CSV table of C-alpha atoms and ligand atoms in Angstrom, one decimal:
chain,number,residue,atom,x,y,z
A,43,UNK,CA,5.8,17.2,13.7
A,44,UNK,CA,9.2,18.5,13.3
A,45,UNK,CA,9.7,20.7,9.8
A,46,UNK,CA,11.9,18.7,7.0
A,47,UNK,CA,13.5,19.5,4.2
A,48,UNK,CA,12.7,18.1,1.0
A,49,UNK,CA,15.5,15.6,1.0
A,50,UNK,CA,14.3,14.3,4.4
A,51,UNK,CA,10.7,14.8,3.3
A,52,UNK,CA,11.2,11.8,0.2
A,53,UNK,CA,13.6,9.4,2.7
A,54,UNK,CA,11.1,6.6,3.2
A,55,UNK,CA,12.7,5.8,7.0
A,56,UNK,CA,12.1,9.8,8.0
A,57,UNK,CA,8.8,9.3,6.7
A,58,UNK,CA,8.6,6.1,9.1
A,59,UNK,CA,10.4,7.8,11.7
A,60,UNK,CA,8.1,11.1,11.5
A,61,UNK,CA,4.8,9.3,12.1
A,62,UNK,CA,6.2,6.1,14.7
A,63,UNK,CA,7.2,9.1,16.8
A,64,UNK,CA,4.4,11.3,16.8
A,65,UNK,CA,2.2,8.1,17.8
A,66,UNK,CA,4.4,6.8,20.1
A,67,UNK,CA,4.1,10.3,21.7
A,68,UNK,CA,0.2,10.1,21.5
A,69,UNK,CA,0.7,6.6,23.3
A,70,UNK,CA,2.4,8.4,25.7
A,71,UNK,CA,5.2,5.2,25.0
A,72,UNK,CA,7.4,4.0,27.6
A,73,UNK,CA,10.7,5.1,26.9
A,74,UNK,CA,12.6,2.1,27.0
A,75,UNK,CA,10.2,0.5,24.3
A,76,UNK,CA,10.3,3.5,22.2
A,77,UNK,CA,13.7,2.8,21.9
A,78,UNK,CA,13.5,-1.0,21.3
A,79,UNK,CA,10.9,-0.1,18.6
A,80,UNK,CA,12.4,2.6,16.5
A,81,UNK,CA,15.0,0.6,15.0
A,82,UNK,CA,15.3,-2.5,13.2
A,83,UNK,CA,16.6,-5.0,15.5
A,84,UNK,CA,18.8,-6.5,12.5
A,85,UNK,CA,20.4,-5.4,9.6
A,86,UNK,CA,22.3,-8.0,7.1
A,87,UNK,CA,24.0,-6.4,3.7
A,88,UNK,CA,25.6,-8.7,1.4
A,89,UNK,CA,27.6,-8.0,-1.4
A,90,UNK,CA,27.5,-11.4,-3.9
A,91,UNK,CA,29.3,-12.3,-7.5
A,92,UNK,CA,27.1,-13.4,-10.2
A,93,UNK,CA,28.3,-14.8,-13.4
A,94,UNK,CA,26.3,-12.7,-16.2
A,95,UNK,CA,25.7,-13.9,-19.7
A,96,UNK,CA,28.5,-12.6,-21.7
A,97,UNK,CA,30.9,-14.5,-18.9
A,98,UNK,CA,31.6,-11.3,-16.9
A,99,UNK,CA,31.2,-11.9,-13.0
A,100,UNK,CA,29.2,-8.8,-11.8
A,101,UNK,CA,29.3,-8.2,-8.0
A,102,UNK,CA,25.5,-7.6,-6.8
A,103,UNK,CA,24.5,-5.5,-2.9
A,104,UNK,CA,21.4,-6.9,-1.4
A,105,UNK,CA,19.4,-6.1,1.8
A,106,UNK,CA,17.3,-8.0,4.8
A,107,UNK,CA,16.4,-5.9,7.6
A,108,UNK,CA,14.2,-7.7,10.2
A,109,UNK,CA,12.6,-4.5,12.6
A,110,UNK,CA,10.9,-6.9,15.0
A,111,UNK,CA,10.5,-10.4,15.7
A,112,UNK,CA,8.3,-9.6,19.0
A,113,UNK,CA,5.1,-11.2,17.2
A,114,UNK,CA,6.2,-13.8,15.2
A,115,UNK,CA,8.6,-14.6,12.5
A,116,UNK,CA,9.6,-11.5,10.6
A,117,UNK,CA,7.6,-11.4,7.3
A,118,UNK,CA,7.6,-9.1,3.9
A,119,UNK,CA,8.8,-8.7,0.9
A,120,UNK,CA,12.0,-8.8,-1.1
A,121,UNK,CA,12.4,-5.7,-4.1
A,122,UNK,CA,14.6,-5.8,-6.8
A,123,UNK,CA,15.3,-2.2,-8.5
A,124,UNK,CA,17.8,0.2,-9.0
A,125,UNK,CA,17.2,2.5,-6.5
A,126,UNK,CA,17.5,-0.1,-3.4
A,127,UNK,CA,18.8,1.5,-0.4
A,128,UNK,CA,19.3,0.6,3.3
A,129,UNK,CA,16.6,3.1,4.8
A,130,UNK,CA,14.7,2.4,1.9
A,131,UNK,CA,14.8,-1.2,3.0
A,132,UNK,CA,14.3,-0.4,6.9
A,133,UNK,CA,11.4,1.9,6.7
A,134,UNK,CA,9.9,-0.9,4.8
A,135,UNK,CA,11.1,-3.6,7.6
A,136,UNK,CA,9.2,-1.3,9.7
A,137,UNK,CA,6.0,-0.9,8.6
A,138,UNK,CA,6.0,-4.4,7.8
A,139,UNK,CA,5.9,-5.1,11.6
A,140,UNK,CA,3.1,-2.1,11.9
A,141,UNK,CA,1.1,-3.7,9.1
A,142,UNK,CA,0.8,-7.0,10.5
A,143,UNK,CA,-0.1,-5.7,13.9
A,144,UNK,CA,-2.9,-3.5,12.1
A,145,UNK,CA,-4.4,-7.1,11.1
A,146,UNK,CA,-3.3,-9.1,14.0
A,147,UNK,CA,-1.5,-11.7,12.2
A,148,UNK,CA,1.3,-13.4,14.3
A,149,UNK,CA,3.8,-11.8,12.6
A,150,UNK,CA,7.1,-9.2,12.8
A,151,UNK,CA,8.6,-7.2,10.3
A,152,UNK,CA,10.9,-7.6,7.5
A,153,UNK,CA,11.8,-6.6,4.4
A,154,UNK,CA,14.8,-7.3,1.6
A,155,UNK,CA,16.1,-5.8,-1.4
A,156,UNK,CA,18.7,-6.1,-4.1
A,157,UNK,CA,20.0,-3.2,-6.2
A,158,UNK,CA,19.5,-4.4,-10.0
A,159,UNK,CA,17.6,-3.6,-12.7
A,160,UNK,CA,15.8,-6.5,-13.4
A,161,UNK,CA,14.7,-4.6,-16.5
A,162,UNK,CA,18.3,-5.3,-18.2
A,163,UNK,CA,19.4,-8.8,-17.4
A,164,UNK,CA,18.2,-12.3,-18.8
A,165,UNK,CA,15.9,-14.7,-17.3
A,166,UNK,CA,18.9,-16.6,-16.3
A,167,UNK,CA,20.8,-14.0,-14.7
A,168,UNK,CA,18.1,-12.7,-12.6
A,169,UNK,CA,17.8,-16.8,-11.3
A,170,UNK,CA,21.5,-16.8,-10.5
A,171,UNK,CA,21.5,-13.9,-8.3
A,172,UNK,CA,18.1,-14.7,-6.3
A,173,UNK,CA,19.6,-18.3,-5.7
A,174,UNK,CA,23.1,-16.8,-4.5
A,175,UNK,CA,21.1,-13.6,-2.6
A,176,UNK,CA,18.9,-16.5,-1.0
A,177,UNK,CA,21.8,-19.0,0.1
A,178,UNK,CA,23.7,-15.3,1.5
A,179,UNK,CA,20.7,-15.0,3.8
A,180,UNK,CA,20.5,-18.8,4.3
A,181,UNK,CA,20.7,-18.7,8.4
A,182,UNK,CA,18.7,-15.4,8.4
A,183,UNK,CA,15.7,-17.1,6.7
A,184,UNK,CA,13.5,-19.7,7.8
A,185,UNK,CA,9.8,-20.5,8.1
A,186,UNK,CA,10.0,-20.1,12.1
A,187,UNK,CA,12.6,-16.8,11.5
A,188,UNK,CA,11.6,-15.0,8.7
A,189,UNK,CA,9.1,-15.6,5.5
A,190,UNK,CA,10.4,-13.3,2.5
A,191,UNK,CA,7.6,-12.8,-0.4
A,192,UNK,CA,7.3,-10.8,-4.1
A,193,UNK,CA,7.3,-6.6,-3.8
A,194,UNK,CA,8.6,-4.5,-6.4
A,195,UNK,CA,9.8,-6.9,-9.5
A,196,UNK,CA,9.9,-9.5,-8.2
A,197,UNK,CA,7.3,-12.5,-8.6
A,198,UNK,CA,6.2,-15.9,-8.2
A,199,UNK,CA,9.1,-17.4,-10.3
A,200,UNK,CA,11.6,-15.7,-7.6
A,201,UNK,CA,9.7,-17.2,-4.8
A,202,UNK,CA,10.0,-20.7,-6.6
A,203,UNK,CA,13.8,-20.3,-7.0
A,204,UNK,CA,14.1,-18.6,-3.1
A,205,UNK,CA,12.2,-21.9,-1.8
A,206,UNK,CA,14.2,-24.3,-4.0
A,207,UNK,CA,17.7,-22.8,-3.1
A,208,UNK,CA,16.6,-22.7,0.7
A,209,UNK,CA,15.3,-26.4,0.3
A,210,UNK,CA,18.7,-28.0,-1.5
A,211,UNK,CA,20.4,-26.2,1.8
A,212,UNK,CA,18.1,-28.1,3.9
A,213,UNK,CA,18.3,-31.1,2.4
A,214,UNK,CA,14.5,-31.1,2.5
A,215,UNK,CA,11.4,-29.9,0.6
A,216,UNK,CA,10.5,-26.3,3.0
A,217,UNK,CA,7.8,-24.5,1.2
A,218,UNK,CA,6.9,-22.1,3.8
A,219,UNK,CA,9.9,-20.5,3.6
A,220,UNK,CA,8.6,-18.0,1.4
A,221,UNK,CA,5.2,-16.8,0.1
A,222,UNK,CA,3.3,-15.5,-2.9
A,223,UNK,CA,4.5,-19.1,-4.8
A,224,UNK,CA,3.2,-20.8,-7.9
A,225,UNK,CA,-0.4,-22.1,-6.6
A,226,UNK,CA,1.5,-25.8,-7.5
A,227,UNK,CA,4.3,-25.6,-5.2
A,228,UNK,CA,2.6,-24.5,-2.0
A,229,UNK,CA,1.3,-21.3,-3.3
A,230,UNK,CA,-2.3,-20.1,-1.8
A,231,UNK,CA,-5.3,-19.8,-4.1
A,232,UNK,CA,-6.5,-16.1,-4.3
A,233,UNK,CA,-2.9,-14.6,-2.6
A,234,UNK,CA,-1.9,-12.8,-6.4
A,235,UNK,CA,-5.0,-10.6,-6.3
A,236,UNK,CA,-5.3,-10.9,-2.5
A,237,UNK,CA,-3.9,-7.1,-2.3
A,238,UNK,CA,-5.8,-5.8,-5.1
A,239,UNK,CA,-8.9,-7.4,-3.4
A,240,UNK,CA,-8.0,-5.8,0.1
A,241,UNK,CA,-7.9,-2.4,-1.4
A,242,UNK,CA,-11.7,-3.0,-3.1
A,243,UNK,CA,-12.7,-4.5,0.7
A,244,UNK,CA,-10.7,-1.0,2.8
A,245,UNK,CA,-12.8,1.3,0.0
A,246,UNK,CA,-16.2,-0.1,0.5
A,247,UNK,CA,-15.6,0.3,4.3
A,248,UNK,CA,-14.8,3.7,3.7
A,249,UNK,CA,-17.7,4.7,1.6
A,250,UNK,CA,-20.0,3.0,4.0
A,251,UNK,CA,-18.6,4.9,6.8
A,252,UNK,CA,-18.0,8.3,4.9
A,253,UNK,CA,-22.0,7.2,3.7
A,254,UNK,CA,-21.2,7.5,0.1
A,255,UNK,CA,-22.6,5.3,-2.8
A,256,UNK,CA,-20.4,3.0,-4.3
A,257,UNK,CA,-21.8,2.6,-8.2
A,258,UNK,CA,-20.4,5.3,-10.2
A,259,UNK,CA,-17.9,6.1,-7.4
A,260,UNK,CA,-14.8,7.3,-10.0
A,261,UNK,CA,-11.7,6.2,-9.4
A,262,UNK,CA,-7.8,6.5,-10.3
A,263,UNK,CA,-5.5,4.2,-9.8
A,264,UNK,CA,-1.5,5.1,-10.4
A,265,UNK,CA,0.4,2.0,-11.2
A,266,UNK,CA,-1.2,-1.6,-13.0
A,267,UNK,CA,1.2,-3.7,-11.8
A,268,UNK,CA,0.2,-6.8,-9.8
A,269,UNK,CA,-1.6,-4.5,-7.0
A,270,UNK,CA,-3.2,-1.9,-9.6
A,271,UNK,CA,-4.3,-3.9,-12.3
A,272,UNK,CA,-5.8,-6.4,-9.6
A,273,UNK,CA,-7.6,-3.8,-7.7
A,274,UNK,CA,-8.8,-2.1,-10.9
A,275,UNK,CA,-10.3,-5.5,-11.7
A,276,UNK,CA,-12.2,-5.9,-9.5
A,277,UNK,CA,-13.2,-2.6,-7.9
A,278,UNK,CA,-15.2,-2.8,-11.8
A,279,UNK,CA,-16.5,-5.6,-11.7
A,280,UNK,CA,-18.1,-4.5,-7.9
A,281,UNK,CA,-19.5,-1.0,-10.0
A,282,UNK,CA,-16.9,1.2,-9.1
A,283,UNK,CA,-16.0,3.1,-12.4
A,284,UNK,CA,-12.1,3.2,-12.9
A,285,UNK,CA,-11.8,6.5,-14.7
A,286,UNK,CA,-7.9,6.9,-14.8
A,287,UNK,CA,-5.1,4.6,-15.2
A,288,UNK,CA,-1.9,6.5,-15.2
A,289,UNK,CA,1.7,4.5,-15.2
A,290,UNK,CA,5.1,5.9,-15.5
A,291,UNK,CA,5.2,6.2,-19.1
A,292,UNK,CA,2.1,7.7,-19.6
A,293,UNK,CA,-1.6,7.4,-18.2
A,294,UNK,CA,-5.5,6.9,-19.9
A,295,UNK,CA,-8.9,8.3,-19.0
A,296,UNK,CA,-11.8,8.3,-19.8
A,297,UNK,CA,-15.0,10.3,-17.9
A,298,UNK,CA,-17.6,6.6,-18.4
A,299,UNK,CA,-15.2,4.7,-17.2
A,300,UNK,CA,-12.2,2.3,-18.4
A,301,UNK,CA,-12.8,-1.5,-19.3
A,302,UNK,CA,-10.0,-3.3,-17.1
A,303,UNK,CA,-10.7,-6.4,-18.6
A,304,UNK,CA,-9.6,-5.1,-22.1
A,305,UNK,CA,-7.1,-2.9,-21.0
A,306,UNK,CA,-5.1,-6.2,-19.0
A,307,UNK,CA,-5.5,-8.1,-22.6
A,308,UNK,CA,-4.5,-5.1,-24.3
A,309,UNK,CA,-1.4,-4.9,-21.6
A,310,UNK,CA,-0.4,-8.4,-22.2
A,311,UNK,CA,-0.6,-8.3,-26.2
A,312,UNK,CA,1.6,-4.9,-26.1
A,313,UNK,CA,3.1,-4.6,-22.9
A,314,UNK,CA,1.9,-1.1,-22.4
A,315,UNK,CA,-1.8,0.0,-21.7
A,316,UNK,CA,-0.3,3.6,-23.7
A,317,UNK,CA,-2.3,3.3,-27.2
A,318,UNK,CA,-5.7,1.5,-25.9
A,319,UNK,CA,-8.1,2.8,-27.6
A,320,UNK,CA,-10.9,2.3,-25.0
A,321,UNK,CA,-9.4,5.9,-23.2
A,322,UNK,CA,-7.9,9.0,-24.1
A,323,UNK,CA,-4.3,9.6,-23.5
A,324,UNK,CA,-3.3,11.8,-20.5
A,325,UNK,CA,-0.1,13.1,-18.7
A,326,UNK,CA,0.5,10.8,-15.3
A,327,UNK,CA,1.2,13.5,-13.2
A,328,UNK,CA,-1.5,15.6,-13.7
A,329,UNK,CA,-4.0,12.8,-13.7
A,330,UNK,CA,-3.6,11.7,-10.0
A,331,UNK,CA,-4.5,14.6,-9.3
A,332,UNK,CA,-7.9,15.0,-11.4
A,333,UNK,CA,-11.4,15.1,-9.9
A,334,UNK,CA,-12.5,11.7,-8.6
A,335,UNK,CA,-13.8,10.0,-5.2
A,336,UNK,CA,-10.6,7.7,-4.7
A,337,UNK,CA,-7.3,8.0,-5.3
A,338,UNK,CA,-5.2,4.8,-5.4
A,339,UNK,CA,-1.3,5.3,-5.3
A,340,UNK,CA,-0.2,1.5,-6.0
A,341,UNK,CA,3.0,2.2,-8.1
A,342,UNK,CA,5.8,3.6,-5.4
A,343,UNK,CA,6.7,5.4,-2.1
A,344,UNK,CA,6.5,9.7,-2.4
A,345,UNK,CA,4.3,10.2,-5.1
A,346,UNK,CA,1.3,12.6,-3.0
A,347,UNK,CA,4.5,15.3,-1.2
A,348,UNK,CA,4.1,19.0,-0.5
A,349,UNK,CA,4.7,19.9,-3.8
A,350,UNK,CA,1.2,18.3,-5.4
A,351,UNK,CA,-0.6,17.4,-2.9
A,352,UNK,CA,-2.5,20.8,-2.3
A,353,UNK,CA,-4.0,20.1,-5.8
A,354,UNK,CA,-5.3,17.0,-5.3
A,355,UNK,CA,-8.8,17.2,-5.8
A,356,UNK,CA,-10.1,12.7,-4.4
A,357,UNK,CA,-11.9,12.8,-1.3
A,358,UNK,CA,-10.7,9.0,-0.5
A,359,UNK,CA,-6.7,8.4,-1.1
A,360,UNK,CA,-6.4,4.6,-0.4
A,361,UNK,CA,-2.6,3.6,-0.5
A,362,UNK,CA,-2.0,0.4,-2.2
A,363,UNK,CA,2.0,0.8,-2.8
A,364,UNK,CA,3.9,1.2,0.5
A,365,UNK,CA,4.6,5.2,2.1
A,366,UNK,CA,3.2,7.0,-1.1
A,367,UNK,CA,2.5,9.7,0.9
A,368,UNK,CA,5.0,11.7,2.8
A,369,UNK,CA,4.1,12.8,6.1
A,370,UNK,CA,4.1,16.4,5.3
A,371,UNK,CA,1.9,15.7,2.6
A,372,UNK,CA,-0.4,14.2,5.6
A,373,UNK,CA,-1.0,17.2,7.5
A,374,UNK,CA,-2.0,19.1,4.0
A,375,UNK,CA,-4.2,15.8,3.6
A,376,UNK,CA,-5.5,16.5,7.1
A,377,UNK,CA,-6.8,20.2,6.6
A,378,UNK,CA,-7.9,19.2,3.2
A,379,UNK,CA,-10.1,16.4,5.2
A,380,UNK,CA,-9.2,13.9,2.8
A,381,UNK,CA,-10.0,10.4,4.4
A,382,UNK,CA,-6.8,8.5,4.1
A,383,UNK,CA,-6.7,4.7,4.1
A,384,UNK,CA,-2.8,4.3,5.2
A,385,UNK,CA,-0.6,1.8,3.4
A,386,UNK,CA,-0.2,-0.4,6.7
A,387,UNK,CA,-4.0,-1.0,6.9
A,388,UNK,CA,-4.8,-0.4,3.0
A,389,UNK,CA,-2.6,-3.0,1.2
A,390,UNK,CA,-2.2,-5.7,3.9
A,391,UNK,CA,-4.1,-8.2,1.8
A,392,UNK,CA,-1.3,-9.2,0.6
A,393,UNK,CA,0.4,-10.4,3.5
A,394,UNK,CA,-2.6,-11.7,5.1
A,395,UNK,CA,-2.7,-13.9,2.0
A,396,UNK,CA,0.7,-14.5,3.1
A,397,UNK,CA,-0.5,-15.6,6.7
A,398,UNK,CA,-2.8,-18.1,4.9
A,399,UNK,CA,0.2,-19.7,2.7
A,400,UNK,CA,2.4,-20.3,5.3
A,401,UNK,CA,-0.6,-21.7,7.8
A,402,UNK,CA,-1.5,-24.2,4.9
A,403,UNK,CA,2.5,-25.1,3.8
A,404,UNK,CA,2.6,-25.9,7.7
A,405,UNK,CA,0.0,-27.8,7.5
A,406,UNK,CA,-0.2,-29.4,4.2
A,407,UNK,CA,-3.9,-28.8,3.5
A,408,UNK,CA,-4.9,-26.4,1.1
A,409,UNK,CA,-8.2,-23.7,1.2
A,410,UNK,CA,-10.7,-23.9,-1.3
A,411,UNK,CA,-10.3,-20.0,-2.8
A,412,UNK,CA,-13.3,-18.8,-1.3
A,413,UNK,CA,-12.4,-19.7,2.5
A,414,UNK,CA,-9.2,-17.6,1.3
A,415,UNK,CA,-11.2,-14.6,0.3
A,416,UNK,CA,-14.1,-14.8,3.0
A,417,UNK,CA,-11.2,-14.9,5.9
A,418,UNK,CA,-9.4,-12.2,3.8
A,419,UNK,CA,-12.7,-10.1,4.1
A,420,UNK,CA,-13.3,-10.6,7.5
A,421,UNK,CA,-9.7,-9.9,8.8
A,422,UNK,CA,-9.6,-6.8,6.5
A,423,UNK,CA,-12.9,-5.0,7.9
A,424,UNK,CA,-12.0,-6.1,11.3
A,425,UNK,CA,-9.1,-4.0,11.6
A,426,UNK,CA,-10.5,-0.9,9.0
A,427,UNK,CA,-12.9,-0.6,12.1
A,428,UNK,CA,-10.3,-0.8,14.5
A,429,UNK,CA,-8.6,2.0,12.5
A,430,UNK,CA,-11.4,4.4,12.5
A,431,UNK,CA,-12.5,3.4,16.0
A,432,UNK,CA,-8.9,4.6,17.3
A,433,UNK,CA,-9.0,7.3,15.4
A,434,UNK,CA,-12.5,8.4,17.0
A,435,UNK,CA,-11.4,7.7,20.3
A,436,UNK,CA,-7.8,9.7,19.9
A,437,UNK,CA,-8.7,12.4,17.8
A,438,UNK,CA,-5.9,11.3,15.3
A,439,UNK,CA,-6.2,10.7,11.4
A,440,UNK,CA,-6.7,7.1,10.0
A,441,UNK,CA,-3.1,6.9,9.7
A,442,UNK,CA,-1.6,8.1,13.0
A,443,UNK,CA,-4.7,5.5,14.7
A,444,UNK,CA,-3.3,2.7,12.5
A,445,UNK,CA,0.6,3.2,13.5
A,446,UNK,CA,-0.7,3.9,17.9
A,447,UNK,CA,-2.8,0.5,17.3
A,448,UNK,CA,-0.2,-1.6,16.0
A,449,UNK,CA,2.4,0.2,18.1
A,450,UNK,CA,0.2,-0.8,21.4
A,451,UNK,CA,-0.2,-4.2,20.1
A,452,UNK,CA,3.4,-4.9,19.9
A,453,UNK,CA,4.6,-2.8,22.7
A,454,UNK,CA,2.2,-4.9,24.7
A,455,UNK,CA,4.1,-8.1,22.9
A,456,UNK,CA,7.5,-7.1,24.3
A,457,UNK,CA,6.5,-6.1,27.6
A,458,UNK,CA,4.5,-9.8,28.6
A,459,UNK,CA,7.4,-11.5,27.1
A,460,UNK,CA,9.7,-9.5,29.0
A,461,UNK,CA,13.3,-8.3,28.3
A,462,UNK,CA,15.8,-11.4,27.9
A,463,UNK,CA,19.1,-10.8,29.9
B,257,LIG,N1,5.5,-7.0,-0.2
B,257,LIG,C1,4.2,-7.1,0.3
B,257,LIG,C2,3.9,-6.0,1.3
B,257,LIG,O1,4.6,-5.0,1.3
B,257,LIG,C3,3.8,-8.4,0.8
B,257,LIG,C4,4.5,-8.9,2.0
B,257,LIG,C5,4.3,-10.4,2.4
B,257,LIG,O2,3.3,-10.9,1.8
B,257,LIG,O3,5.0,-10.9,3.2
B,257,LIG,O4,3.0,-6.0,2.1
């Protein structure tokens, strides 16, 4: 791979770019779909008024870049934070299209994003600009064109305003325009933990492969948002012992093991887990790097880069937040043989969830919770043996097999179909 600088190294669609290119070159890729594949196929920006509280009209930019429709309808999330950019935005397109290929769910790629910070506005203003982002994007959305869902702040109240904007366009109830809903408007049973529960699934593949026990297997999580606090759950309650919790304002640990299910109440009664007195108190940045079997980024993208990685002491890193690992951080992951489980095969429960929602909206029938979780299982091991297969086969790291598979799975895609003139 080509040597970056630091600036490069942290810009999520260089990261993208770094890795599509080195497996496209393993692929030994046609040059024509190399092309039609490294870029997003298209790109909307929109910049929208919103009328605040105090009566001010503020003037909001939001994102959706579909990378590839090849599949299926483009599908992924929408994030709302302050940092929002465009490459941000396409990287994330991107390896929404390699994800679902990973678990061979008729799907592209997508992803959206408005620059906000939800943190500062009212309940109210936050509905007023998803309704006027969503009816921006009206003729870009669509349950046969592309299927936004939560990611970074946003949740299953945005989805519920998203649908009902897109369905007073339409004249008409469409509840598969999005997915992650409340469970009583078309949501899925079991798709809010559905990412969490992927992650436990990818990690006992692992340790069965890598022929490790999983009781007592200590592990740190960064992040307990919706994917952290999920995973922590119930990696516990499987025997896994969650040693280290470490958000951005401060992390806990604790050598016999955290309780998750009194840290989420404690959570919910302070909103902080800093001050639970079930752990000590420890700096996040030095914990993710303290001795246990599996670390599990779930927080943000360039958290693992050259300048910490070489101190990392897990011998699992299992990525539940999308590119928290930069690809130079990868080839210091390499020598150190640290088995990497990569974002686009780690944390695509969610959006196999996401399959299930819009397969039951379309249908109007709902799955009992376990038929969601058994499927969930089976696609998820399915493809962590693909992964590793490929990897075998190539000599290539997890991550590298995971971006050649989905890359030959959709390159395959284009070239049946053909190329429309
Ligand atoms: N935002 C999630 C992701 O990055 C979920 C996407 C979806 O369900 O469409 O995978």
């Amino acid at each position: 791979m080509q040597t970056l600088t630091l600036e490069q190294e942290i810009n999520p669609w260089e990261a993208q770019a770094a890795r599509f290119d080195f497996a496209a070159q393993k692929l030994n890729l046609d040059d024509g779909l190399w092309k039609v594949l490294r870029y997003p196929a298209r790109e909307l920006i929109v910049h929208f008024p919103v009328s605040m509280d105090d009566g001010s009209i503020e003037v909001f930019t939001g994102y959706r870049v579909q990378h590839s429709i090849a599949r299926g309808p483009a599908k992924g999330g929408i994030r709302y934070a302050p940092d929002v950019t465009l490459d941000e935005v396409r990287a994330l397109a991107s390896w929404m299209t390699w994800k679902c290929a990973v678990v061979n769910i008729p799907f592209g790629g997508a992803k959206g994003g408005v620059i906000c910070d939800p943190k500062k506005m009212s309940i109210g203003e936050l509905e007023r600009m998803t309704r006027r982002y969503t009816a921006e994007l009206i003729e870009f959305i669509g349950p046969e064109k592309d299927v936004p869902a939560p990611d970074m702040n946003t949740n299953e109240q945005v989805m519920a305003w998203i649908m009902d904007t897109y369905s007073m366009h339409m004249r008409q109830t469409v509840t598969a325009v999005v997915t992650g809903k409340p469970l009583n408007i078309g949501g899925s049973r079991g798709r809010r933990e559905a990412t969490g529960r992927g992650i436990g699934i990818v990690c006992d593949e692992a340790l069965r492969y890598l022929h490790l026990q999983r009781d007592g297997c200590r592990v740190i999580i960064q992040g307990f948002g919706n994917v952290g606090s999920n995973a922590a759950k119930l990696m516990m309650d499987k025997g896994y012992k969650i040693v280290g919790i470490a958000e951005y304002d401060g992390g806990l640990y604790n050598t016999n093991g955290i309780d998750i299910h009194q840290l989420v109440e404690y959570r919910q009664r302070n909103g902080t887990v800093l001050g639970f007195k079930g752990a000590e108190a420890a700096d996040p940045q030095e914990l993710i790097l303290e001795e246990c079997e599996i670390f599990i980024p779930a927080a943000t993208e360039n958290v693992l880069t050259s300048r910490n990685v070489d101190r990392l002491k897990a011998k699992i890193v299992c990525e539940g937040a999308n590119g928290p690992t930069t690809a130079v951080a990868d080839e210091i992951l390499a020598d150190k043989k640290v088995f990497v489980i990569p974002d686009i095969l780690a944390n695509a429960g969610g959006v196999t969830a996401s399959y299930f929602e819009w397969v039951q909206d379309r249908q109007g029938y709902f799955w009992k919770e376990s038929v969601v979780n058994e499927q969930l299982e089976s696609i998820l091991a399915e493809s962590f043996d693909d992964v590793v297969r490929y990897s075998e086969a190539h000599g290539v790291n997890n991550r590298i097999a995971a971006y050649m598979l989905a890359i030959d799975r959709v390159s395959f895609t284009i070239k049946q179909r053909g190329i429309y003139a």
